[in-house]
mmCIF file of C-alpha atoms in Angstrom:
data_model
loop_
_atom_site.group_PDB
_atom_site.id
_atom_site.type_symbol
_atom_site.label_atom_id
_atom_site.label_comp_id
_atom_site.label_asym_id
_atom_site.label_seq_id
_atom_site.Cartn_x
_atom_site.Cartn_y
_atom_site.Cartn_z
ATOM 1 C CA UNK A 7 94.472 75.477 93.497
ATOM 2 C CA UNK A 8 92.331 78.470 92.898
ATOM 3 C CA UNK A 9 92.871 81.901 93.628
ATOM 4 C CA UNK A 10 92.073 83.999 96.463
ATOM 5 C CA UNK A 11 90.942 87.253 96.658
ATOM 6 C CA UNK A 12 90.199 87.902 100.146
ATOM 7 C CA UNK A 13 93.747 85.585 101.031
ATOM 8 C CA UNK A 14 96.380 87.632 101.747
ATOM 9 C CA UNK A 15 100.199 86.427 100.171
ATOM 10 C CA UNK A 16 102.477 85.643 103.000
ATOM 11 C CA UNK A 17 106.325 84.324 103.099
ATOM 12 C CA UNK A 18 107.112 81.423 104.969
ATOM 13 C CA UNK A 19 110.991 81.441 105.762
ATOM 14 C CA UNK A 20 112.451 77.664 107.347
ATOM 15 C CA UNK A 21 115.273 77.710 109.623
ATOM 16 C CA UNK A 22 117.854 75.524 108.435
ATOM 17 C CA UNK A 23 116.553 73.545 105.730
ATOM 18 C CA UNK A 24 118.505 71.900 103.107
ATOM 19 C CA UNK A 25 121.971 73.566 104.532
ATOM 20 C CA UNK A 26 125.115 71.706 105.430
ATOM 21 C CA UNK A 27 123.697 68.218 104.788
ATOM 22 C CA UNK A 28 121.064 68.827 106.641
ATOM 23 C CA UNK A 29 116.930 68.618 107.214
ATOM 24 C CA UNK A 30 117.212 67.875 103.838
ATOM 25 C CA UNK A 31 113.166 68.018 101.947
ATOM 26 C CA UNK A 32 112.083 68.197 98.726
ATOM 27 C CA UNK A 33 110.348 72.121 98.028
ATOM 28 C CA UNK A 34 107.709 69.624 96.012
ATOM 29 C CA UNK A 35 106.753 67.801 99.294
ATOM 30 C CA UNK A 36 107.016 71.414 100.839
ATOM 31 C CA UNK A 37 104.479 72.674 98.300
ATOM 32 C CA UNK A 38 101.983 69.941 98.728
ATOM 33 C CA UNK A 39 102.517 70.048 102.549
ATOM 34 C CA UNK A 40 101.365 73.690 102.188
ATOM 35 C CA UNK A 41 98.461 72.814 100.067
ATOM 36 C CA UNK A 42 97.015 70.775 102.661
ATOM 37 C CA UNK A 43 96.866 72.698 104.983
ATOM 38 C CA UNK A 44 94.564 74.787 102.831
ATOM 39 C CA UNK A 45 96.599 77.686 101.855
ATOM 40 C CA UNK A 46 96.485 78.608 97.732
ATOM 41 C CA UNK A 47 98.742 79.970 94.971
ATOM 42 C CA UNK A 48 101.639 77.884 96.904
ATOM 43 C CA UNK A 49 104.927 77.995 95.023
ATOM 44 C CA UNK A 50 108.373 77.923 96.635
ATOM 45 C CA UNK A 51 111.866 80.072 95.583
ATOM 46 C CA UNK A 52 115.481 78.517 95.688
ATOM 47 C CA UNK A 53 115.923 75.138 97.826
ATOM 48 C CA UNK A 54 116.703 77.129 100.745
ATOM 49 C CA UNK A 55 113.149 76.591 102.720
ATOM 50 C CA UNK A 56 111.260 79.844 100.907
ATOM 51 C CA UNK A 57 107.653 79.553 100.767
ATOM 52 C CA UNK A 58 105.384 81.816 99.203
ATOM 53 C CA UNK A 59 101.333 81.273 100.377
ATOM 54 C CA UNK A 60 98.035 82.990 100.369
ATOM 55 C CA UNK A 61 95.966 82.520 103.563
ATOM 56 C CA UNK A 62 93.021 83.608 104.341
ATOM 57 C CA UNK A 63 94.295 83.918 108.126
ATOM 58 C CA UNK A 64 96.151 87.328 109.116
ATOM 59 C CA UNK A 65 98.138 86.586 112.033
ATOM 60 C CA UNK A 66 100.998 85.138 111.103
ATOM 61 C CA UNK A 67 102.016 83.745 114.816
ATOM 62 C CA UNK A 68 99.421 81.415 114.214
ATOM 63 C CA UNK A 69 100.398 80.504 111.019
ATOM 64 C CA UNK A 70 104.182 79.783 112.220
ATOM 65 C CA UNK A 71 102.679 77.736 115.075
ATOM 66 C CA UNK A 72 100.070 75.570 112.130
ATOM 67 C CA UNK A 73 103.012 75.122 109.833
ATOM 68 C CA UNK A 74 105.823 73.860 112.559
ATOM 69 C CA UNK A 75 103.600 71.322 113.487
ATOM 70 C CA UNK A 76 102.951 70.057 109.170
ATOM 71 C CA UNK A 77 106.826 70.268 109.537
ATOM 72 C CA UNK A 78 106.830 67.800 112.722
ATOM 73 C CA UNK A 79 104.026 65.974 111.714
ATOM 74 C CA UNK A 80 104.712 65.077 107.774
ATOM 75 C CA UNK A 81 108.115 65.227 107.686
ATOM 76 C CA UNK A 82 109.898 64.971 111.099
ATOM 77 C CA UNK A 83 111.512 68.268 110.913
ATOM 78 C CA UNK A 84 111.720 70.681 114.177
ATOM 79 C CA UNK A 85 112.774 73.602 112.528
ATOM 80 C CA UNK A 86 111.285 76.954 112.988
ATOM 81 C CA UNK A 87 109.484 79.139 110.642
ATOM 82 C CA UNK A 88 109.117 82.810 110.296
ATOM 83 C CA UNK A 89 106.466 83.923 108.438
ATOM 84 C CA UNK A 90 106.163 87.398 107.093
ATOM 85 C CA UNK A 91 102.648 88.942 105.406
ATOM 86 C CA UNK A 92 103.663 91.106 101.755
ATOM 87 C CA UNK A 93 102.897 94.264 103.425
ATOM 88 C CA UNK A 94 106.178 93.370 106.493
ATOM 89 C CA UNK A 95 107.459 92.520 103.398
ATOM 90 C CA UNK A 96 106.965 95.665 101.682
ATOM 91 C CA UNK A 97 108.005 98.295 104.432
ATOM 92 C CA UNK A 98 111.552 96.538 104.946
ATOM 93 C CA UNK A 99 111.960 96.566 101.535
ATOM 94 C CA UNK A 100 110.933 100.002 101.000
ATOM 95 C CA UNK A 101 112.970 101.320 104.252
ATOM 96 C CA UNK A 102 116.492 99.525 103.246
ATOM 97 C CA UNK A 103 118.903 102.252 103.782
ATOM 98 C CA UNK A 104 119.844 104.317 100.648
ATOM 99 C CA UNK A 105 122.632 102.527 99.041
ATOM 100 C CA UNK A 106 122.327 99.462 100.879
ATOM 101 C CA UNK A 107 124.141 96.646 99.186
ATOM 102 C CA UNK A 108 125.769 98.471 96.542
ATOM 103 C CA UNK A 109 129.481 97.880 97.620
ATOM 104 C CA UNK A 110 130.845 94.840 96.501
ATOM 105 C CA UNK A 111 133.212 94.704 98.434
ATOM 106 C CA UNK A 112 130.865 93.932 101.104
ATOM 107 C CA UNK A 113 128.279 90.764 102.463
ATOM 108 C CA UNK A 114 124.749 92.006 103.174
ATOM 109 C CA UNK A 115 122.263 90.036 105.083
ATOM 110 C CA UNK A 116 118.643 90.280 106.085
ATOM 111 C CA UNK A 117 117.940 88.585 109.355
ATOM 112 C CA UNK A 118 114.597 87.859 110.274
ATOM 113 C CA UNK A 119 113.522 87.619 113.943
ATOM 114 C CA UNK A 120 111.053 85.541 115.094
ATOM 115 C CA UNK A 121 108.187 87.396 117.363
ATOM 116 C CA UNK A 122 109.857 86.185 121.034
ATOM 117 C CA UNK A 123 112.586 88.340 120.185
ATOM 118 C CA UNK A 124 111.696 90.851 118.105
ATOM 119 C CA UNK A 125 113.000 93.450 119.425
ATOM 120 C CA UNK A 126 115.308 96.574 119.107
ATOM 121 C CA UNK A 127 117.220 95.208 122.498
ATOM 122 C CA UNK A 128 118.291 92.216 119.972
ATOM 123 C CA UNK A 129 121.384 94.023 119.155
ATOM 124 C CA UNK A 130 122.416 94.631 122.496
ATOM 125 C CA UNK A 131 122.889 90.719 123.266
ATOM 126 C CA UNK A 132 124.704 90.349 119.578
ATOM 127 C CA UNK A 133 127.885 92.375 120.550
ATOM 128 C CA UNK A 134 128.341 93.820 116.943
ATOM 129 C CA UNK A 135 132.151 94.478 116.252
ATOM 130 C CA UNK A 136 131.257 98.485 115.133
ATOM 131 C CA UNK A 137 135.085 98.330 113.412
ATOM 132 C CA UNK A 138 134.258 95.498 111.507
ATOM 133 C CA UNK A 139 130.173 95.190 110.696
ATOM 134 C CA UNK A 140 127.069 96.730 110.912
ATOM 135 C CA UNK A 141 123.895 95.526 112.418
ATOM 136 C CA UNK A 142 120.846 98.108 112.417
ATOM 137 C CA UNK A 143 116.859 96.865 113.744
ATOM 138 C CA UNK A 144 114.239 97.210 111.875
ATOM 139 C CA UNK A 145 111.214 96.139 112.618
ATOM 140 C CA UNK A 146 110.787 92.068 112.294
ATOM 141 C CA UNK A 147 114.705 92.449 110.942
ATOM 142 C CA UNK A 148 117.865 92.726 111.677
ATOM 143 C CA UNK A 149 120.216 94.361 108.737
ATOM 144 C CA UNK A 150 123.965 92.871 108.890
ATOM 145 C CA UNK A 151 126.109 94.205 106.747
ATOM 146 C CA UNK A 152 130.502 93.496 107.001
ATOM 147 C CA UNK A 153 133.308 93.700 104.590
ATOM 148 C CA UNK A 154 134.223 90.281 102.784
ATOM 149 C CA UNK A 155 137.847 90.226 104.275
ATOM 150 C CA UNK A 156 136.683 90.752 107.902
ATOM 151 C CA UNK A 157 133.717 87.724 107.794
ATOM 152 C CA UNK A 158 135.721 85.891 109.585
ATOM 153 C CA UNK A 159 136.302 88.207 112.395
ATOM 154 C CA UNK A 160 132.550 88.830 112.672
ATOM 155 C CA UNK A 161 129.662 88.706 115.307
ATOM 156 C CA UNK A 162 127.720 87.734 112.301
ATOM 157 C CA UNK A 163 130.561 84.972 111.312
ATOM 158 C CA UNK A 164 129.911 83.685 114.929
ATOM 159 C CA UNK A 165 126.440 84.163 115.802
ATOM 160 C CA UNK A 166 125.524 80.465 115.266
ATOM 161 C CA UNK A 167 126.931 79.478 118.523
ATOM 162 C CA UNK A 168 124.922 82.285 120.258
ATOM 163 C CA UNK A 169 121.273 80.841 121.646
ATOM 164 C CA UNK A 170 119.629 83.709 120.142
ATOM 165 C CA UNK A 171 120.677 82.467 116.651
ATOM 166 C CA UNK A 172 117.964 79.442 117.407
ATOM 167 C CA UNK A 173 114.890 82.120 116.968
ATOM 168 C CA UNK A 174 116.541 84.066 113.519
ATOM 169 C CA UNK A 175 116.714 82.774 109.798
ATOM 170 C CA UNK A 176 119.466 84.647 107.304
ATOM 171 C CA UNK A 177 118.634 85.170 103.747
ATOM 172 C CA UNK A 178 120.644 87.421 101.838
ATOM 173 C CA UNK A 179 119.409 90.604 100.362
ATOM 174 C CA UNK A 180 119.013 89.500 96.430
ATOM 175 C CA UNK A 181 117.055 86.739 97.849
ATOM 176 C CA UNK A 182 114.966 89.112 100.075
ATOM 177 C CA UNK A 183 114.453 91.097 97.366
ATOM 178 C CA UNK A 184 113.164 88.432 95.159
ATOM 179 C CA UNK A 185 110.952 87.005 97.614
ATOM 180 C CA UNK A 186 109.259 90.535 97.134
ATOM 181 C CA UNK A 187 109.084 90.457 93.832
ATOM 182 C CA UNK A 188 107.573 87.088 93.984
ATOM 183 C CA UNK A 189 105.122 88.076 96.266
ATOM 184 C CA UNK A 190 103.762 91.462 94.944
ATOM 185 C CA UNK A 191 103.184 89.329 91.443
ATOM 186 C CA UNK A 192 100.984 87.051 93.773
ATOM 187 C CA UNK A 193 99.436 90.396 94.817
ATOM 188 C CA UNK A 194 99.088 91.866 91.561
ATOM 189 C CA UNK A 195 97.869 88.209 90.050
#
């Protein structure tokens, strides 16, 4: 499809595809799905559910709302989307605290909050062990960071039996920070 130039590059983040057996679709079908719906310079990262898009529509609400429904409507999957533009994109990446992820001896997760709960109050509901993890709010984000040996003991470790956990997606922060990457080339492009 053609370029742009008045599109702007978005990220479109699905909840639960192709984990565990499960929701299982092609990033091919994804990409054509994407296509259809009139959005250009579609191309998708890992097999994890990571779309990159331009649209020429800003709010990205709507476009979680027109892409769910592709999702229900082509291929019977109710999973939710989050869907953040390159500029969300390029403040969290730009306000990561200093030395964020450098210890290897710890796990370090992005977790991105869809709008109904997008809020600083999140972490109040999550009951962080402060011994064990961290969890800090930024803006669209959550920013969970524990030790390897204590993952099992974690909120984090848990916090797919929680209801909140319905309305977040996890990606990891070398795949956050390629999906960056990936999208200021788009910009750049």
């Amino acid at each position: 499809m053609p370029r742009s130039s008045t599109a702007t590059a978005f990220v479109a983040l699905l909840r639960g595809v192709n984990v565990g057996g499960n929701n299982i679709i092609s990033m091919k079908s994804l990409k054509t799905s994407f296509e259809k719906l009139g959005f250009t310079d579609v191309s998708t990262y890992i097999n994890s559910g990571n779309i990159l898009f331009k649209a020429k529509a800003r709010d990205a609400r709507k476009l979680e709302t027109k892409i769910e429904a592709m999702l229900s409507r082509e291929h019977k999957l109710g999973c939710k989307v989050v869907v953040r533009s390159f500029l969300e994109m390029a403040s969290l990446i730009e306000n990561l605290p200093k030395g964020w992820d450098e210890d290897k001896e710890w796990k370090y997760n992005v977790i991105f909050l869809r709008h109904s709960i997008d809020s600083e109050k999140v972490l109040e509901s999550l009951g962080a062990k402060r011994e064990i993890e961290k969890v800090a709010y930024y803006p669209g984000t959550l920013l969970w960071s524990a030790r390897i040996s204590d993952m099992s003991r974690t909120t984090m470790f848990k916090l797919s039996s929680q209801k909140v956990f319905q309305d977040m997606t996890v990606r990891n922060t070398n795949t956050t920070r390629k999906l960056y990457e990936l999208m200021n080339k788009m910009v750049e492009g």
